[in-house]
Coordinates of C-alpha atoms in Angstrom, one line a residue:
E1 CA -0.1 0.0 0.0
I2 CA 2.9 2.4 0.9
R3 CA 4.7 1.8 -2.3
S4 CA 1.4 2.1 -4.4
V5 CA 0.9 5.5 -2.7
Y6 CA 4.4 6.6 -3.3
L7 CA 4.4 5.8 -7.0
S8 CA 1.0 7.1 -7.7
D9 CA 2.2 10.8 -8.3
N10 CA 5.0 13.3 -8.0
R11 CA 3.9 15.1 -4.9
P12 CA 6.7 15.2 -2.2
W13 CA 6.1 13.4 1.2
V14 CA 6.4 15.1 4.6
I15 CA 6.5 13.0 7.6
G16 CA 5.8 14.4 11.0
Y17 CA 8.4 12.8 13.2
S18 CA 8.2 13.4 17.1
G19 CA 10.5 10.5 18.1
G20 CA 7.5 8.8 19.8
K21 CA 6.2 5.3 19.2
D22 CA 3.6 6.0 16.6
S23 CA 5.7 8.3 14.4
T24 CA 8.6 5.8 14.7
T25 CA 6.4 3.0 13.6
C26 CA 5.2 5.0 10.6
L27 CA 8.6 6.0 9.6
Q28 CA 10.1 2.5 9.9
L29 CA 7.2 1.0 7.8
I30 CA 7.6 3.6 5.1
W31 CA 11.4 3.2 5.2
Y32 CA 11.2 -0.7 4.7
A33 CA 8.6 -0.2 1.9
I34 CA 10.6 2.4 -0.2
S35 CA 13.8 0.4 0.4
K36 CA 12.3 -2.5 -1.6
L37 CA 11.6 -0.3 -4.7
P38 CA 14.0 -0.3 -7.6
K39 CA 16.5 2.6 -7.3
K40 CA 15.0 4.2 -10.5
D41 CA 11.6 4.6 -8.6
R42 CA 13.0 6.4 -5.6
K43 CA 12.7 9.7 -7.0
K44 CA 10.5 11.6 -4.6
T45 CA 12.2 13.0 -1.6
I46 CA 10.8 12.0 1.8
H47 CA 11.1 14.9 4.3
V48 CA 11.1 13.9 7.8
I49 CA 10.4 16.9 10.0
S50 CA 10.7 17.2 13.8
S51 CA 9.6 20.4 15.8
N52 CA 12.2 21.9 17.9
T53 CA 10.5 24.5 20.1
L54 CA 13.7 25.8 21.5
V55 CA 12.7 24.9 25.1
E56 CA 12.8 21.2 24.7
S57 CA 14.4 18.9 27.5
P58 CA 18.1 18.6 26.6
I59 CA 17.8 14.8 26.8
L60 CA 14.9 14.7 24.4
L61 CA 16.6 17.0 22.1
K62 CA 19.8 15.1 22.1
Y63 CA 17.8 12.0 21.4
I64 CA 16.1 13.4 18.3
Y65 CA 19.2 15.0 16.9
E66 CA 21.0 11.6 17.3
I67 CA 18.1 9.8 15.4
H68 CA 18.3 12.4 12.6
K69 CA 22.0 11.8 12.3
K70 CA 21.4 8.0 12.0
I71 CA 18.8 8.6 9.4
H72 CA 20.9 10.7 7.2
G73 CA 23.8 8.2 7.5
A74 CA 21.5 5.1 6.8
A75 CA 19.8 6.9 3.9
K76 CA 23.0 7.9 2.3
K77 CA 24.5 4.4 2.8
E78 CA 21.2 2.7 1.2
D79 CA 20.7 5.4 -1.3
L80 CA 17.2 6.2 -0.1
P81 CA 15.4 9.6 -0.5
F82 CA 15.0 10.4 3.1
K83 CA 16.0 13.8 4.5
A84 CA 15.6 14.6 8.1
E85 CA 15.1 18.3 9.2
H86 CA 14.2 20.4 12.3
V87 CA 11.6 23.1 12.2
M88 CA 11.8 25.9 14.8
P89 CA 9.6 28.9 15.6
K90 CA 10.5 32.5 14.3
I91 CA 12.3 34.7 16.8
E92 CA 9.0 36.6 17.5
D93 CA 7.1 33.3 18.3
T94 CA 9.8 31.9 20.7
F95 CA 8.8 31.3 24.4
S96 CA 11.2 34.0 25.9
V97 CA 10.0 36.6 23.4
S98 CA 6.3 35.8 23.9
L99 CA 6.7 35.4 27.8
L100 CA 9.1 38.4 28.6
G101 CA 9.0 40.5 25.6
K102 CA 5.3 40.5 24.8
G103 CA 3.9 39.9 28.3
Y104 CA 2.1 36.6 27.6
P105 CA 0.9 34.8 30.7
A106 CA 2.5 31.4 31.5
P107 CA 1.0 28.6 29.4
Q108 CA -1.8 26.9 31.1
T109 CA -4.6 24.4 30.3
M110 CA -7.0 27.1 29.1
L111 CA -4.5 29.2 27.3
R112 CA -2.0 26.9 25.6
W113 CA -0.6 29.5 23.2
C114 CA 2.8 27.9 23.3
T115 CA 1.8 24.8 21.3
E116 CA 0.3 26.8 18.3
R117 CA 3.1 29.3 18.1
M118 CA 6.1 27.1 18.7
K119 CA 5.1 23.7 17.4
I120 CA 2.2 23.9 15.0
K121 CA 2.9 27.1 13.3
P122 CA 6.6 26.2 12.2
A123 CA 5.3 22.8 10.9
D124 CA 2.6 24.6 8.9
N125 CA 5.0 27.0 7.5
Y126 CA 7.2 24.2 6.3
I127 CA 4.2 22.4 4.6
L128 CA 3.2 25.7 2.9
N129 CA 6.7 26.3 1.6
K130 CA 6.6 22.8 0.0
V131 CA 3.1 23.6 -1.3
N132 CA 4.7 26.8 -3.0
E133 CA 7.5 24.8 -4.4
F134 CA 5.7 21.7 -5.7
G135 CA 2.0 22.8 -6.1
E136 CA 0.8 20.0 -3.8
V137 CA 2.2 17.9 -1.0
I138 CA 1.3 14.7 1.0
L139 CA 1.8 14.9 4.8
I140 CA 2.4 11.5 6.5
L141 CA 1.1 11.4 10.0
G142 CA 1.5 8.5 12.6
V143 CA -2.2 8.9 14.0
R144 CA -4.4 6.0 15.0
K145 CA -8.2 5.6 15.3
D146 CA -7.6 3.7 18.4
E147 CA -6.1 6.7 20.2
S148 CA -9.7 8.2 20.9
T149 CA -13.2 8.4 19.7
T150 CA -12.7 11.9 18.8
R151 CA -9.5 11.1 16.9
A152 CA -11.4 8.4 14.9
Q153 CA -14.3 10.9 14.1
V154 CA -11.8 13.6 12.9
M155 CA -10.0 11.1 10.7
S156 CA -13.2 10.0 9.1
L157 CA -14.5 13.5 8.5
Y158 CA -11.6 14.3 6.2
K159 CA -11.3 11.0 4.4
I160 CA -11.5 11.2 0.6
K161 CA -13.8 8.6 -0.9
D162 CA -12.2 5.7 -2.8
S163 CA -8.9 7.0 -1.7
L164 CA -6.2 6.2 0.8
L165 CA -5.6 9.9 1.4
S166 CA -7.5 12.6 3.3
R167 CA -8.0 16.3 3.1
H168 CA -5.8 18.5 5.2
S169 CA -7.9 20.4 7.7
K170 CA -6.2 23.7 7.0
F171 CA -4.6 23.7 3.5
S172 CA -6.5 22.8 0.3
H173 CA -3.2 21.8 -1.6
A174 CA -2.0 19.4 1.2
F175 CA -3.2 16.0 1.6
V176 CA -2.8 13.4 4.5
Y177 CA -1.7 9.7 4.5
T178 CA -2.0 7.7 7.6
P179 CA -0.5 4.3 7.2
I180 CA -1.0 3.1 10.9
E181 CA -4.5 4.4 11.1
D182 CA -5.9 0.8 12.1
F183 CA -3.1 -0.1 14.6
T184 CA -3.9 -0.6 18.2
V185 CA -1.2 0.5 20.8
D186 CA -0.4 -3.2 21.0
D187 CA 0.2 -3.5 17.4
V188 CA 2.6 -0.5 17.7
W189 CA 4.8 -1.9 20.5
S190 CA 4.7 -5.5 18.8
Y191 CA 6.1 -4.2 15.6
L192 CA 8.6 -1.9 17.1
L193 CA 10.0 -4.6 19.5
Q194 CA 10.1 -7.3 16.8
K195 CA 11.2 -5.2 13.7
K196 CA 14.8 -3.8 14.0
S197 CA 15.2 -0.2 13.4
P198 CA 16.5 0.4 9.8
W199 CA 18.6 3.4 10.9
N200 CA 20.1 1.1 13.8
S201 CA 18.6 2.7 16.8
N202 CA 17.3 0.6 19.6
N203 CA 13.5 0.6 20.0
R204 CA 13.8 -0.9 23.5
D205 CA 15.3 2.5 24.4
L206 CA 12.2 4.2 23.0
L207 CA 10.0 1.8 25.2
S208 CA 12.0 2.7 28.4
M209 CA 11.2 6.4 27.8
Y210 CA 7.6 5.9 28.2
T211 CA 5.9 5.8 31.5
N212 CA 3.7 3.0 30.5
K213 CA 2.7 1.5 27.2
S214 CA -0.8 3.1 26.8
S215 CA 0.7 6.5 27.0
G216 CA 0.3 9.0 24.2
E217 CA 3.1 11.1 22.7
C218 CA 3.3 13.5 25.5
P219 CA 4.3 11.6 28.8
L220 CA 7.8 10.9 27.8
V221 CA 10.1 10.3 30.8
V222 CA 13.0 12.6 30.2

């Protein structure tokens, strides 16, 4: 299925990679699928983007940077079209400028301005830049219907009939592909612990970063 979607058009792929279990599963599946294509068919670049809010835990940031370095090394060695990049907020949207310079209150549950400005906006800008460059882009997300009822409803809402793609909730020229949408959390961990990382990371290290195996992307123990 992954190879079929990849070969169906010339739109570049952008994978949202947080370093968590779901995005790692998604990236591994795509890596192994694309590696089985003939070299002449691996033409489209696959951009692997991670958000660096500039206030990340040094331990987590180091972990992501090491993964990016391994991805670059393995992609070059195997002649695969993967390119890992960090997206960061503009100086006017950084935590310090917003809090100290503009007088924003500290982020809280009812006013989570930091997520929108420091994480979502930089990724959106990256996607728009690719849209401007190529006309259209396909965003790959490691989201699952099993995460919540709300997640399943939203994923169904944007699904394109008779297609493996969905519409993007914001951008008309961006489309979404979700290869692990039908995975359960047990499927994710079973896959990661049985299938070796193609860029030579240890997926058991990833497991140890989680407080428990039913956790989402946020409660990483750092």
